PDB file of C-alpha atoms in Angstrom:
ATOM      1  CA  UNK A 645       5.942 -10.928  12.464  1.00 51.00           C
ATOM      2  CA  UNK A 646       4.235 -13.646  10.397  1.00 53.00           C
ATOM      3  CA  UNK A 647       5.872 -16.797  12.815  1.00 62.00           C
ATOM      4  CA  UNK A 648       4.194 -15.499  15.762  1.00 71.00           C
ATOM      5  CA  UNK A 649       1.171 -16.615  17.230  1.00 74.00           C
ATOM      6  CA  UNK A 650       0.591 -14.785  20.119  1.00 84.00           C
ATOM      7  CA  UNK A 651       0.172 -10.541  20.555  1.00 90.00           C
ATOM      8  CA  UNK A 652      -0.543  -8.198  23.001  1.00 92.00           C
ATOM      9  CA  UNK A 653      -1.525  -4.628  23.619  1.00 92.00           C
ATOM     10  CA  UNK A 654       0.428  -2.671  26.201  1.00 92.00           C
ATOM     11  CA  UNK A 655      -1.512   0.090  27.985  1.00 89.00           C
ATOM     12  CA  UNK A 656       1.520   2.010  29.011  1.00 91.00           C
ATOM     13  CA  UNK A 657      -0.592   4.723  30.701  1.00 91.00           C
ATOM     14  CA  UNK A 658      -2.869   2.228  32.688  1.00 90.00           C
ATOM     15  CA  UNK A 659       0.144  -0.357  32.892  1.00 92.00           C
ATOM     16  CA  UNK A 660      -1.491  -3.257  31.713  1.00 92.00           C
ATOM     17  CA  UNK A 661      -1.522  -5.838  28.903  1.00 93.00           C
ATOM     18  CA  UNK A 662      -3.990  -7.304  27.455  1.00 90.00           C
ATOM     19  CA  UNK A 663      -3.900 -10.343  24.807  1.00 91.00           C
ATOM     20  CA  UNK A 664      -5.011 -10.197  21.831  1.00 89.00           C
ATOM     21  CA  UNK A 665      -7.084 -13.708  21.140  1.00 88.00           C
ATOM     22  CA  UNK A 666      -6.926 -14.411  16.854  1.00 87.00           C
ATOM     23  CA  UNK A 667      -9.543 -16.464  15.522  1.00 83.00           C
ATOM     24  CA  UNK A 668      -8.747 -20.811  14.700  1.00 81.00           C
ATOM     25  CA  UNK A 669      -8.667 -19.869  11.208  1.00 79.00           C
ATOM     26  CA  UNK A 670      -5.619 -17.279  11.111  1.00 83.00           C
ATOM     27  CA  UNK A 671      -2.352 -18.248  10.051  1.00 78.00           C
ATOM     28  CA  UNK A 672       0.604 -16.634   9.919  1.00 78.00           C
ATOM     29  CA  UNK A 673      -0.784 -13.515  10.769  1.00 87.00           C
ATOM     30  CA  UNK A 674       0.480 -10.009  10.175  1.00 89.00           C
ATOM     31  CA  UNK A 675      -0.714  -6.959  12.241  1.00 91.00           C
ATOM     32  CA  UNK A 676      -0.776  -2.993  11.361  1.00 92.00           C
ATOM     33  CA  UNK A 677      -2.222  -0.360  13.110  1.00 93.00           C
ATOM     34  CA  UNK A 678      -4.881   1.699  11.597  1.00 94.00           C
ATOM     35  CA  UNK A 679      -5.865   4.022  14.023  1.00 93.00           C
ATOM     36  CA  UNK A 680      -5.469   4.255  18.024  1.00 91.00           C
ATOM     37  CA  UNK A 681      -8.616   2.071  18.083  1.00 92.00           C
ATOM     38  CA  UNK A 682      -8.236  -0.394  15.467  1.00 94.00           C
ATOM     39  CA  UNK A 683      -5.731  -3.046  14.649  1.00 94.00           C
ATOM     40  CA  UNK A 684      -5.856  -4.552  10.658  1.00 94.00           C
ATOM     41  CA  UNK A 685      -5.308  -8.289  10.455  1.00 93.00           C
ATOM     42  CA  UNK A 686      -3.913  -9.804   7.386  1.00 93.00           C
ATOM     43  CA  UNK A 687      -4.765 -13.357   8.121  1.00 91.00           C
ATOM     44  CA  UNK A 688      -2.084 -15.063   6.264  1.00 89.00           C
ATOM     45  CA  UNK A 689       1.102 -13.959   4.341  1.00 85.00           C
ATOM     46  CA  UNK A 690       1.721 -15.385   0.738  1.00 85.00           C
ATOM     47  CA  UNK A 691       4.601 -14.474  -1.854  1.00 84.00           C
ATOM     48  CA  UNK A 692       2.460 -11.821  -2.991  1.00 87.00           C
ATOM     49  CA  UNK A 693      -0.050  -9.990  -1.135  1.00 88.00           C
ATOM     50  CA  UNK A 694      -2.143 -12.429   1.373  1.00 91.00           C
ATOM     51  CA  UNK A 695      -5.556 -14.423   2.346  1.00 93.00           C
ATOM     52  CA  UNK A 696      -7.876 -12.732   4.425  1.00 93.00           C
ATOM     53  CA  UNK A 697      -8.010  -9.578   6.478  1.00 94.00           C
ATOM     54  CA  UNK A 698      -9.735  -8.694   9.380  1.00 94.00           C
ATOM     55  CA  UNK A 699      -9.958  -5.290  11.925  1.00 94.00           C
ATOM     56  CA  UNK A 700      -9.551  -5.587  15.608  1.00 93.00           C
ATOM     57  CA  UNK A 701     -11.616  -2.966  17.576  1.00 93.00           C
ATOM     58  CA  UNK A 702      -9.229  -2.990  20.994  1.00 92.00           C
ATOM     59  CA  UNK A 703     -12.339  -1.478  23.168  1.00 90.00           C
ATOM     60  CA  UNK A 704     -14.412  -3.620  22.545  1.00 92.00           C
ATOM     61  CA  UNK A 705     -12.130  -6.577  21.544  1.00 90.00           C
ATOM     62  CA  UNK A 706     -14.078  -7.665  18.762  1.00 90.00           C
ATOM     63  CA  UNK A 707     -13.079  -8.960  14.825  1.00 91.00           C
ATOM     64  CA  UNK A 708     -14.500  -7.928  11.686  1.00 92.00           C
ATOM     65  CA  UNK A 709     -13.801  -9.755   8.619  1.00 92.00           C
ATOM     66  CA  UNK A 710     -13.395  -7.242   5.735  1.00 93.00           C
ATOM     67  CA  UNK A 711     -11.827  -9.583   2.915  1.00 92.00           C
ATOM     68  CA  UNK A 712     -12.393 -13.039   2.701  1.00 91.00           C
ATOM     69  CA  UNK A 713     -10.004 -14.975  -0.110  1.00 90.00           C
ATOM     70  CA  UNK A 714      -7.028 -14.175  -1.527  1.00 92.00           C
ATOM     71  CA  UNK A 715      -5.737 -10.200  -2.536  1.00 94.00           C
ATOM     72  CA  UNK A 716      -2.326  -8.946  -3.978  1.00 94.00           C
ATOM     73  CA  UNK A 717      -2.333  -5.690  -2.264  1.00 94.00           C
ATOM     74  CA  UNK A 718      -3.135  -3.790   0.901  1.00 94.00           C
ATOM     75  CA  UNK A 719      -2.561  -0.681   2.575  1.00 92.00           C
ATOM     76  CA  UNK A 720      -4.221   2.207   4.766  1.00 91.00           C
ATOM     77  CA  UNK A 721      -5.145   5.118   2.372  1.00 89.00           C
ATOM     78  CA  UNK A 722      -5.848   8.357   4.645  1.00 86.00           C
ATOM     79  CA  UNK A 723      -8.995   6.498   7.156  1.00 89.00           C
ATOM     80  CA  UNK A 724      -9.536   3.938   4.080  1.00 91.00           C
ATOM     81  CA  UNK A 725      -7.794   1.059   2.779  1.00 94.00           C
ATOM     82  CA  UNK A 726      -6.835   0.428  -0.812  1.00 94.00           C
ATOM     83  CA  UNK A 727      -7.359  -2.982  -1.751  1.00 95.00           C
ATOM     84  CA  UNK A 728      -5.753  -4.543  -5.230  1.00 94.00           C
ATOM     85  CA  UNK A 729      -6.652  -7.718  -6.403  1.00 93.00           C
ATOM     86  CA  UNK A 730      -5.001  -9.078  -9.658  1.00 90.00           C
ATOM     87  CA  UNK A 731      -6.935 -12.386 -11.493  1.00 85.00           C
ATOM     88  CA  UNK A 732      -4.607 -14.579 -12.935  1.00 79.00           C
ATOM     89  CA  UNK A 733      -7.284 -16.184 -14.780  1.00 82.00           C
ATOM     90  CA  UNK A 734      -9.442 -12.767 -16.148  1.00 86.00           C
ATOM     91  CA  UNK A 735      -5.814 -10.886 -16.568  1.00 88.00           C
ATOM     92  CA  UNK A 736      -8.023  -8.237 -14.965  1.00 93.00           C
ATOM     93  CA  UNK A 737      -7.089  -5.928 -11.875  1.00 94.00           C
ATOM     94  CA  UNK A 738      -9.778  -4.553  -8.924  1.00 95.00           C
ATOM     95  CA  UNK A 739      -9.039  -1.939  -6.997  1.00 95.00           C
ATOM     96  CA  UNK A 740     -11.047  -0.781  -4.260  1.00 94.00           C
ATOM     97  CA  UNK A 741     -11.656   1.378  -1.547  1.00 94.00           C
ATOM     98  CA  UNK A 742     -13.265  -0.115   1.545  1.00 93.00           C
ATOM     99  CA  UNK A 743     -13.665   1.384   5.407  1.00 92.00           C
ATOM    100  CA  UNK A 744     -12.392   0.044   8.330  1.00 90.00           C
ATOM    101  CA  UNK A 745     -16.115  -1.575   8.855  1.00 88.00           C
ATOM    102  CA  UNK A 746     -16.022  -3.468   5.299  1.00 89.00           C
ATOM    103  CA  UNK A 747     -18.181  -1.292   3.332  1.00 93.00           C
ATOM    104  CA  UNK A 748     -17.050  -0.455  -0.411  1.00 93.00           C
ATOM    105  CA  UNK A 749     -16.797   3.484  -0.829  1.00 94.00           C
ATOM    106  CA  UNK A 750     -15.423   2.868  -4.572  1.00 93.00           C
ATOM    107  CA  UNK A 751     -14.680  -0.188  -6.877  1.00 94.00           C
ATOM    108  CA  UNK A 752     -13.049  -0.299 -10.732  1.00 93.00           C
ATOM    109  CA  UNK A 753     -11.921  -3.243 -12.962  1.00 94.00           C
ATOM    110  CA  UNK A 754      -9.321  -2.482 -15.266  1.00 93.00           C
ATOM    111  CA  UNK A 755      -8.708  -4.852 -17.949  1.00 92.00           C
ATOM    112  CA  UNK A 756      -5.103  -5.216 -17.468  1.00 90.00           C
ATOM    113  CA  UNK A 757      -2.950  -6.773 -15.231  1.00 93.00           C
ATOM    114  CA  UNK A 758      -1.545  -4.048 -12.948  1.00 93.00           C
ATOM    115  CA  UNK A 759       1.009  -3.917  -9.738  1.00 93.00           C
ATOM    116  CA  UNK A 760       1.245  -1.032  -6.724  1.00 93.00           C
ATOM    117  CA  UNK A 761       4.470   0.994  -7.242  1.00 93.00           C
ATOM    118  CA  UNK A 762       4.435   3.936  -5.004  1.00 91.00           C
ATOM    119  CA  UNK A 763       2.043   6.624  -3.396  1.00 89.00           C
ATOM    120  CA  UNK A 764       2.578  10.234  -4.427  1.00 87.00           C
ATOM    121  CA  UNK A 765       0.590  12.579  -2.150  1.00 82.00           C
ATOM    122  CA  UNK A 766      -2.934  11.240  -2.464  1.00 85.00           C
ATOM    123  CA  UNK A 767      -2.569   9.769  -5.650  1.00 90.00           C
ATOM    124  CA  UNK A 768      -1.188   5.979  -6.641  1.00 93.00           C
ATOM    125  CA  UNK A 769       1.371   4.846  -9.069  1.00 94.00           C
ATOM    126  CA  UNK A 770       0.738   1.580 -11.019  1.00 95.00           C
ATOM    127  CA  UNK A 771       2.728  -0.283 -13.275  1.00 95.00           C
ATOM    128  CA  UNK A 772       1.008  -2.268 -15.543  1.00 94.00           C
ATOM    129  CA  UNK A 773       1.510  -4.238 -18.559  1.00 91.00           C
ATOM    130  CA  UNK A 774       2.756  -1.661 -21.024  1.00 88.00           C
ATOM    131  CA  UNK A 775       2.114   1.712 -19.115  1.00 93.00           C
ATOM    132  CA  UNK A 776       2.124   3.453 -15.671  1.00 95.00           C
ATOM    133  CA  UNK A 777      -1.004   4.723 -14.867  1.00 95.00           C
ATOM    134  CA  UNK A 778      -1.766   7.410 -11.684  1.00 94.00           C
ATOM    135  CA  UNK A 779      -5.553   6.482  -9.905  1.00 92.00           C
ATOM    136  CA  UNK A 780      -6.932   9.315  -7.308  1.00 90.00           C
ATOM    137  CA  UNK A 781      -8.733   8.376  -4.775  1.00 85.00           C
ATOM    138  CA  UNK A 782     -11.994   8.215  -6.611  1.00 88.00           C
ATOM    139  CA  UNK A 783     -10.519   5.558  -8.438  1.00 89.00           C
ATOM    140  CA  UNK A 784     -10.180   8.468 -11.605  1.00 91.00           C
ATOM    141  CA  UNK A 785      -7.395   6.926 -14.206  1.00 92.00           C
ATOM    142  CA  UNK A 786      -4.677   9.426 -15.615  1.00 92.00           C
ATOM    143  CA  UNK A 787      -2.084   7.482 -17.785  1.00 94.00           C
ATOM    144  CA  UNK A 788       1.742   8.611 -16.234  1.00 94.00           C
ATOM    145  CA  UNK A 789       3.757   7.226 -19.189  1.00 92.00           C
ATOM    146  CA  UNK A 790       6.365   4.157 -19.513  1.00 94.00           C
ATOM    147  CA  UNK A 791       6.759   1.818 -16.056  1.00 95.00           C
ATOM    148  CA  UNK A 792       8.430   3.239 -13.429  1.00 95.00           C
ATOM    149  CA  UNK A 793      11.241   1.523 -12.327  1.00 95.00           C
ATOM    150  CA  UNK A 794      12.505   4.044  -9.604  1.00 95.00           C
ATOM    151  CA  UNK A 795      10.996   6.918  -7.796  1.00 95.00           C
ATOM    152  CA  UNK A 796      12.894   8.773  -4.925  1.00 94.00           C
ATOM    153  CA  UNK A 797      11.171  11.599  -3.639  1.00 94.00           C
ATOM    154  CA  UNK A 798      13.841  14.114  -1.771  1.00 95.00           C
ATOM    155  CA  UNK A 799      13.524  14.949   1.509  1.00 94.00           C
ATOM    156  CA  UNK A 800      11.108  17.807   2.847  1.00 88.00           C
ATOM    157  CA  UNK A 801      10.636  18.750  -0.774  1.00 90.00           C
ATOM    158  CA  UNK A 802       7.584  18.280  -3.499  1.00 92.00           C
ATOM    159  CA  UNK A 803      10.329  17.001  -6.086  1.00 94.00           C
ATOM    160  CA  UNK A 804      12.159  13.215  -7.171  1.00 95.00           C
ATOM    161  CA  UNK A 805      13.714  11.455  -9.304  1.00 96.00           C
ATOM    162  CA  UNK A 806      11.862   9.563 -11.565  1.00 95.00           C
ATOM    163  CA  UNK A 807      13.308   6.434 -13.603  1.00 96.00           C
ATOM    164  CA  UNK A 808      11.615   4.573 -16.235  1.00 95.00           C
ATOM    165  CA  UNK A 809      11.888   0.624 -17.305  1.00 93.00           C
ATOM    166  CA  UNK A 810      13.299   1.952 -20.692  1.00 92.00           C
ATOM    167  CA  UNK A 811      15.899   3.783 -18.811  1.00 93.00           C
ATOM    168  CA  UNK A 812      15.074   7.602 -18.656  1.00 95.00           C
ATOM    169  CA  UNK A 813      15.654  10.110 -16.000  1.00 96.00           C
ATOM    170  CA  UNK A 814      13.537  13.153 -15.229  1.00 96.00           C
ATOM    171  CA  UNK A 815      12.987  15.107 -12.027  1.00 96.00           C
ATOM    172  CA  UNK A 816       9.477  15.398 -11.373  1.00 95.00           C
ATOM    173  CA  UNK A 817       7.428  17.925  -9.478  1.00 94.00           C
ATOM    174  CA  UNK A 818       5.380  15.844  -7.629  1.00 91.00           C
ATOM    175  CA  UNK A 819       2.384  18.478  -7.197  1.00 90.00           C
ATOM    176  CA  UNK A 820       2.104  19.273 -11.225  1.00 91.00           C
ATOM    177  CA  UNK A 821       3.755  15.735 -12.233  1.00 91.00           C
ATOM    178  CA  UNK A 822       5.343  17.878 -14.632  1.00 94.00           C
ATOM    179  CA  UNK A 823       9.226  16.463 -15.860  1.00 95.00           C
ATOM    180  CA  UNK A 824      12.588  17.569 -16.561  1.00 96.00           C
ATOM    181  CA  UNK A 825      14.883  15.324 -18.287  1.00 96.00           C
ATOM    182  CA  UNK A 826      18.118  14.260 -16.683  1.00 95.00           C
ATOM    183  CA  UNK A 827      21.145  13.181 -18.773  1.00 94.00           C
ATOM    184  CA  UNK A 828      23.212  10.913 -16.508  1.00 92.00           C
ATOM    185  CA  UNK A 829      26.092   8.723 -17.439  1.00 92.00           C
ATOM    186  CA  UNK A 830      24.215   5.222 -16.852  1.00 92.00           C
ATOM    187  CA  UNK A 831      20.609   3.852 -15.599  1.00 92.00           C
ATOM    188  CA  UNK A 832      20.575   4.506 -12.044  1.00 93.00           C
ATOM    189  CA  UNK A 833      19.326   1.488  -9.720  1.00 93.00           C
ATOM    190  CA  UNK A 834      19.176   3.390  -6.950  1.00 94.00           C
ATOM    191  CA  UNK A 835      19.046   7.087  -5.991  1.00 95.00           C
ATOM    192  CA  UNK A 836      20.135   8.541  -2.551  1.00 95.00           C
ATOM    193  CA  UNK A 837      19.115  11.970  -1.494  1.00 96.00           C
ATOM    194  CA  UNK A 838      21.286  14.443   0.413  1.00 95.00           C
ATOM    195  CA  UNK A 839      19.151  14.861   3.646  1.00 94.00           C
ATOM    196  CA  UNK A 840      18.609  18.222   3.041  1.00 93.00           C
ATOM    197  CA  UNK A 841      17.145  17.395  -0.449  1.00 91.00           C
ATOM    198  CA  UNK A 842      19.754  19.518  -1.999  1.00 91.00           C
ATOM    199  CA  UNK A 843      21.400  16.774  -4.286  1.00 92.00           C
ATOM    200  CA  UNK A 844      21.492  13.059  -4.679  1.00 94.00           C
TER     201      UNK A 844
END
């Protein structure tokens, strides 16, 4: 949680804690897991995205800095993370795919100012200025249509319900990304699935 200030790792096996010790410069930190071995470190929270990220290598309790400045997104991506990184000034997006150590497996620029909406499988939704566009993860660009503004996969199944900005429905099999309109009675702003996927 971004007010804290102090964190620990509890060895419930060995029964022992050990502190984690963060760096002068960190403030209001948030912490993740990335794997049983490393801890990522997003050095301070802002209103969008944050400033800074680090990993934490618990054995040998060491930092790496991996981003230094400002980003507007972050998350793990299989044993990768996907970094975003919208400039105000350019109107220009960068998204990019580093390892835990800091080293950049791929990189794009698109010239348009674009926002994370969702994963689907291995692939990534974006809303951007005028369309939603679907990125793999070698950074390969397939347009998806109008902005999303809902997606609600069901449960256990390869299928959701897909709702646009302009207000159409479709289901969507979410292996082909093929769609089936929907007639409904207004714009949903939310969907709930039956948790057997059967309905919503």
């Amino acid at each position: 949680f971004w007010l804290d200030n102090r964190y620990y790792i509890l060895d419930i096996q060995n029964k022992s804690i050990h502190p984690i010790l963060l760096p002068e410069f960190i403030d209001n930190p948030i912490l993740i897991w990335l794997n049983n071995e490393t801890i990522g470190l997003i050095h301070s929270m802002q209103p969008i995205g944050g400033d800074g990220f680090s990993t934490f290598d618990i054995n040998k309790n060491t930092f790496t800095q991996i981003i230094k400045g400002p980003f507007t997104h972050l998350r793990k991506y299989d044993e990768d993370l996907l970094v975003i990184n919208e400039d105000q000034t350019s109107k220009n997006t960068t998204l990019s795919f580093l390892t835990f150590q800091g080293e950049t497996i791929h990189q794009q620029t698109l010239k348009n100012r674009c926002i994370f909406k969702t994963k689907i499988g291995a692939l990534i939704l974006l809303n951007c200025e005028a369309e939603s566009l679907i990125i793999d993860n070698a950074l390969k660009i397939t347009p998806f249509g109008d902005l999303v503004s809902l997606l609600a996969r069901a449960p256990g199944k390869e299928i959701a319900v897909l709702v646009t900005r302009d207000g159409e429905v479709y289901q969507i099999n979410l292996n082909t990304l093929a769609r089936d309109p929907i007639i409904l009675v207004d714009t949903p702003l939310e969907i709930r699935w039956l948790p057997d996927g059967s309905g919503f």
